[in-house]
Amino acid sequence: MSLLCALLILVSLLVPAMAAEEGVTLSKKNDTVSITINEFDLISNLSKQSEETLKKNGFSDEEIKRIKNYEDEFVKHIISINETYSDEELIGFGYTKDEVKLIRNFDKLQNSAKSSDELKANLTIYFTVLESLQYDQTKNETTVKIKYEYQWTRLPFFTFTDSFALGWNNTSIGPNTSIHNYGHSPVRIDYYLGSTLTRTDTVTSMPNGFYGTKCQFPMQSWAQPSSHAMHGTGEVSLVQSGDCNNINFHVYYVHAKLTLSYAFSILSGGLNFNSGESGVDWASWAFNVTK
């Protein structure tokens, strides 16, 4: 199966209210970093790939057409939510009263996607240290507990199957002494219709060797009017052999449409899609939890 859009947000996490920087370091309990990313910009970047490249990576002709005409897809999205949701529901999804007025008065013949920045969805990813690195001399092991979380503001216009994952590694030690055990809670996915929580799914977080944990979930409910997976959170506890001074982490969010399921794995080098399932380029910014 191919993806219409597999937008990988490999998070270069930011300290709140600070400029972006690589290698952000956290050490204390409740330390949090976050980044906010615009969905429209991500899809715009995907559309810049050549048709040949997109086709080579498994996209159908129809999917390529939609990718290349993403601005028209956005306009259709605004028209659809105008017809589907009440003012109260739109405000609950994160739109302001002024933005709701824009939606109600949106004219596809006079308004373009580029001129409607205030209506575009943002995704914020959070990473929090719940328990800092602690070394137990008796057991000769180091433990740490992490929470990873996402939050959509406004409704995304590409909605089908998304994924949320956390990867880690420690390159300062050999493979025989790498992270040997961890506990991972199911990821809680909250579906909202406006401000109303319609359901919460407990999605099994699948272990991925020594390198991470992942889950997949439908972004939109089948019931009409649709509720959306606007928020999700998971926790991971790691146990590292020996006295470990730092562990590197990455948060991954994969945003997709059309494909009900797709396969990817977290390897020591990062996120890896099965051959032919994604033509998206991505880069990694490391951040660390240290003592």
Coordinates of C-alpha atoms in Angstrom, one line a residue:
M1 CA 0.0 0.0 0.0
S2 CA 1.1 3.5 -0.6
L3 CA 0.6 6.6 1.4
L4 CA -1.0 9.8 0.2
C5 CA 0.9 11.6 2.9
A6 CA 3.3 10.2 5.4
L7 CA 4.5 13.3 7.0
L8 CA 7.2 12.5 9.5
I9 CA 7.7 15.0 12.2
L10 CA 11.0 14.0 13.7
V11 CA 10.9 16.4 16.5
S12 CA 13.7 18.9 17.1
L13 CA 12.3 19.7 20.5
L14 CA 12.4 23.3 21.8
V15 CA 12.6 24.7 25.2
P16 CA 9.4 26.7 25.6
A17 CA 9.8 30.4 24.8
M18 CA 13.3 29.8 23.4
A19 CA 14.7 29.6 19.9
A20 CA 15.2 26.2 18.3
E21 CA 18.5 24.6 19.1
E22 CA 20.0 21.1 18.5
G23 CA 20.9 18.8 21.3
V24 CA 18.4 20.2 23.9
T25 CA 19.3 18.8 27.3
L26 CA 16.9 18.0 30.2
S27 CA 17.9 16.7 33.6
K28 CA 15.3 17.5 36.2
K29 CA 12.0 15.9 37.1
N30 CA 9.1 17.6 35.2
D31 CA 11.5 19.3 32.7
T32 CA 9.4 19.7 29.5
V33 CA 10.2 20.6 25.9
S34 CA 7.8 21.2 23.0
I35 CA 7.5 22.2 19.4
T36 CA 4.6 23.4 17.3
I37 CA 4.4 22.4 13.7
N38 CA 2.1 23.6 10.9
E39 CA 0.4 20.7 9.0
F40 CA -0.1 22.8 5.8
D41 CA 3.7 23.6 5.7
L42 CA 4.5 19.9 6.0
I43 CA 2.3 18.9 3.1
S44 CA 3.6 21.8 1.1
N45 CA 7.1 20.3 1.5
L46 CA 6.0 16.9 0.4
S47 CA 4.4 18.4 -2.8
K48 CA 7.8 19.7 -3.8
Q49 CA 9.0 16.2 -4.6
S50 CA 9.0 15.3 -8.3
E51 CA 6.2 13.1 -9.6
E52 CA 8.9 10.6 -10.6
T53 CA 10.2 10.5 -7.0
L54 CA 6.7 10.2 -5.5
K55 CA 5.8 7.4 -8.0
K56 CA 9.0 5.6 -7.3
N57 CA 8.2 5.6 -3.6
G58 CA 4.8 4.0 -4.1
F59 CA 2.3 6.8 -4.6
S60 CA -0.5 6.3 -7.1
D61 CA -1.3 8.7 -9.9
E62 CA -4.4 9.8 -8.0
E63 CA -2.5 10.3 -4.8
I64 CA 0.2 12.3 -6.6
K65 CA -2.5 14.5 -8.0
R66 CA -3.9 15.2 -4.6
I67 CA -0.4 16.0 -3.2
K68 CA 0.3 18.4 -6.0
N69 CA -3.1 20.1 -5.5
Y70 CA -2.9 20.2 -1.7
E71 CA -4.1 23.8 -1.7
D72 CA -7.4 22.8 -3.3
E73 CA -7.6 19.9 -0.8
F74 CA -7.4 22.5 2.0
V75 CA -10.1 24.7 0.4
K76 CA -12.4 21.6 0.2
H77 CA -11.6 20.9 3.9
I78 CA -12.7 24.4 5.0
I79 CA -16.0 24.1 3.0
S80 CA -16.6 20.7 4.5
I81 CA -16.1 21.7 8.2
N82 CA -18.4 24.8 7.5
E83 CA -21.1 22.4 6.4
T84 CA -20.5 19.8 9.2
Y85 CA -19.9 21.6 12.5
S86 CA -21.7 24.2 14.6
D87 CA -20.0 27.3 15.9
E88 CA -19.7 25.8 19.3
E89 CA -18.0 22.7 17.9
L90 CA -15.6 24.6 15.9
I91 CA -14.6 26.7 18.9
G92 CA -14.1 23.5 20.8
F93 CA -11.7 22.3 18.1
G94 CA -9.6 25.3 18.7
Y95 CA -10.8 28.0 16.3
T96 CA -11.4 31.5 17.7
K97 CA -14.7 33.3 17.2
D98 CA -13.1 35.4 14.4
E99 CA -11.8 32.2 12.7
V100 CA -15.3 30.7 12.9
K101 CA -16.6 33.8 11.1
L102 CA -13.9 33.3 8.4
I103 CA -15.1 29.7 8.0
R104 CA -18.7 30.8 7.7
N105 CA -17.9 33.4 5.1
F106 CA -15.3 31.4 3.2
D107 CA -15.8 31.6 -0.5
K108 CA -13.8 29.1 -2.5
L109 CA -13.8 31.5 -5.5
Q110 CA -12.3 34.4 -3.6
N111 CA -10.2 32.7 -0.9
S112 CA -7.1 30.7 -1.4
A113 CA -5.3 28.3 1.0
K114 CA -2.3 30.7 1.1
S115 CA -4.5 33.5 2.4
S116 CA -6.1 31.5 5.2
D117 CA -3.1 30.9 7.5
E118 CA -5.2 31.4 10.6
L119 CA -7.4 28.4 9.7
K120 CA -4.5 25.9 9.3
A121 CA -4.0 23.2 11.9
N122 CA -1.0 23.1 14.2
L123 CA 0.4 20.1 16.0
T124 CA 2.3 20.5 19.2
I125 CA 4.5 17.7 20.5
Y126 CA 5.6 17.6 24.2
F127 CA 8.3 15.6 25.9
T128 CA 8.5 15.5 29.7
V129 CA 10.9 13.9 32.2
L130 CA 8.6 12.2 34.8
E131 CA 11.5 10.7 36.7
S132 CA 15.1 11.8 36.1
L133 CA 18.0 9.4 35.6
Q134 CA 18.7 7.5 38.8
Y135 CA 21.5 5.0 39.4
D136 CA 21.0 2.0 41.7
Q137 CA 24.4 0.9 42.8
T138 CA 23.0 -2.4 44.3
K139 CA 21.4 -3.4 41.0
N140 CA 24.0 -1.7 38.9
E141 CA 21.4 -0.1 36.6
T142 CA 20.0 3.3 35.8
T143 CA 16.3 4.1 35.4
V144 CA 14.4 7.0 33.8
K145 CA 10.7 7.6 33.1
I146 CA 9.4 9.7 30.1
K147 CA 6.0 11.1 29.0
Y148 CA 5.4 11.9 25.3
E149 CA 2.3 13.8 24.2
Y150 CA 0.7 15.4 21.1
Q151 CA -2.0 18.0 20.8
W152 CA -3.8 19.3 17.6
T153 CA -5.0 22.9 17.5
R154 CA -7.7 23.2 14.8
L155 CA -8.8 20.3 12.5
P156 CA -6.1 18.7 10.3
F157 CA -7.2 18.3 6.7
F158 CA -5.4 15.1 5.9
T159 CA -7.0 12.5 8.2
F160 CA -6.8 8.8 8.2
T161 CA -4.2 6.7 10.0
D162 CA -1.6 8.4 12.2
S163 CA 1.2 7.0 14.3
F164 CA 3.0 8.2 17.4
A165 CA 6.3 6.8 18.6
L166 CA 9.3 7.3 20.9
G167 CA 12.8 6.2 20.0
W168 CA 15.9 6.1 22.1
N169 CA 19.6 5.1 22.0
N170 CA 22.8 5.5 23.9
T171 CA 25.8 5.6 21.5
S172 CA 28.3 5.9 24.3
I173 CA 28.1 2.2 25.2
G174 CA 28.4 -1.1 23.3
P175 CA 25.5 -3.1 22.1
N176 CA 25.9 -5.8 24.7
T177 CA 25.3 -3.3 27.5
S178 CA 22.5 -1.3 25.9
I179 CA 19.0 -0.6 27.3
H180 CA 17.9 -4.1 28.3
N181 CA 14.4 -3.6 29.7
Y182 CA 11.6 -1.1 29.7
G183 CA 8.0 -0.7 30.6
H184 CA 5.6 1.1 28.3
S185 CA 2.0 2.0 29.0
P186 CA -0.7 1.9 26.3
V187 CA -1.0 5.2 24.5
R188 CA -4.2 7.1 25.4
I189 CA -5.8 8.6 22.3
D190 CA -8.6 11.2 23.1
Y191 CA -11.3 11.8 20.4
Y192 CA -13.1 15.1 20.5
L193 CA -16.2 16.5 18.8
G194 CA -15.6 20.2 19.5
S195 CA -14.8 20.5 23.2
T196 CA -16.6 17.2 24.0
L197 CA -14.6 14.1 24.7
T198 CA -16.5 11.5 22.8
R199 CA -14.2 8.5 23.5
T200 CA -10.8 7.5 24.7
D201 CA -9.0 4.6 23.0
T202 CA -6.2 2.8 24.8
V203 CA -3.9 1.9 21.9
T204 CA -1.3 -0.8 22.5
S205 CA 2.1 0.6 22.3
M206 CA 4.2 -2.0 20.4
P207 CA 7.8 -2.5 21.5
N208 CA 10.4 -2.2 18.8
G209 CA 13.4 -4.1 20.0
F210 CA 15.8 -2.0 22.1
Y211 CA 15.2 1.2 20.2
G212 CA 11.6 2.4 20.8
T213 CA 7.9 1.9 21.0
K214 CA 5.1 2.9 18.6
C215 CA 1.3 2.9 18.0
Q216 CA -1.1 3.5 15.2
F217 CA -4.6 5.0 15.3
P218 CA -7.4 6.4 13.1
M219 CA -7.3 10.2 13.1
Q220 CA -11.0 10.5 12.4
S221 CA -14.0 8.5 13.8
W222 CA -16.4 6.8 11.4
A223 CA -19.5 8.3 13.1
Q224 CA -21.0 11.5 11.7
P225 CA -20.3 14.2 12.5
S226 CA -16.8 13.0 13.0
S227 CA -14.8 13.3 16.2
H228 CA -11.0 13.6 15.8
A229 CA -8.0 12.3 17.7
M230 CA -6.9 15.7 18.9
H231 CA -4.8 14.5 21.8
G232 CA -2.7 11.6 22.8
T233 CA -0.1 10.7 25.5
G234 CA 2.1 7.7 26.5
E235 CA 4.7 6.9 29.1
V236 CA 7.9 4.8 29.0
S237 CA 10.2 3.6 31.8
L238 CA 13.7 2.6 30.7
V239 CA 16.3 0.5 32.6
Q240 CA 19.9 0.9 31.5
S241 CA 22.7 -1.4 32.5
G242 CA 25.4 0.3 34.5
D243 CA 25.8 3.9 35.6
C244 CA 24.4 5.8 32.6
N245 CA 24.9 9.6 32.4
N246 CA 22.6 10.3 29.4
I247 CA 20.1 8.8 27.0
N248 CA 19.2 10.3 23.6
F249 CA 15.5 10.4 22.5
H250 CA 13.4 11.2 19.5
V251 CA 9.6 11.7 19.3
Y252 CA 8.0 10.6 16.0
Y253 CA 4.6 11.6 14.7
V254 CA 3.5 10.2 11.3
H255 CA 0.6 11.9 9.7
A256 CA -1.1 10.0 6.9
K257 CA -4.2 9.7 4.7
L258 CA -5.9 6.9 2.8
T259 CA -3.7 4.0 3.9
L260 CA -5.4 2.0 6.7
S261 CA -2.2 0.4 7.9
Y262 CA 1.5 0.7 7.1
A263 CA 4.6 -0.7 8.5
F264 CA 7.6 1.1 10.0
S265 CA 10.2 0.2 12.5
I266 CA 12.5 2.1 14.9
L267 CA 16.1 1.1 14.3
S268 CA 19.3 2.4 16.0
G269 CA 19.6 4.9 13.2
G270 CA 16.1 6.2 13.5
L271 CA 12.6 5.6 11.9
N272 CA 12.5 3.3 8.9
F273 CA 9.5 2.7 6.6
N274 CA 9.1 -0.5 4.7
S275 CA 10.4 -0.2 1.1
G276 CA 7.9 1.7 -1.2
E277 CA 5.8 3.1 1.6
S278 CA 7.1 6.6 2.1
G279 CA 9.0 9.0 -0.1
V280 CA 9.4 11.6 2.7
D281 CA 12.9 12.8 3.5
W282 CA 13.5 13.5 7.2
A283 CA 16.3 14.7 9.4
S284 CA 17.0 14.1 13.1
W285 CA 17.7 16.5 15.9
A286 CA 18.9 14.9 19.0
F287 CA 17.9 15.8 22.5
N288 CA 19.2 14.3 25.7
V289 CA 18.1 13.4 29.2
T290 CA 21.2 13.7 31.5
K291 CA 21.9 13.5 35.2

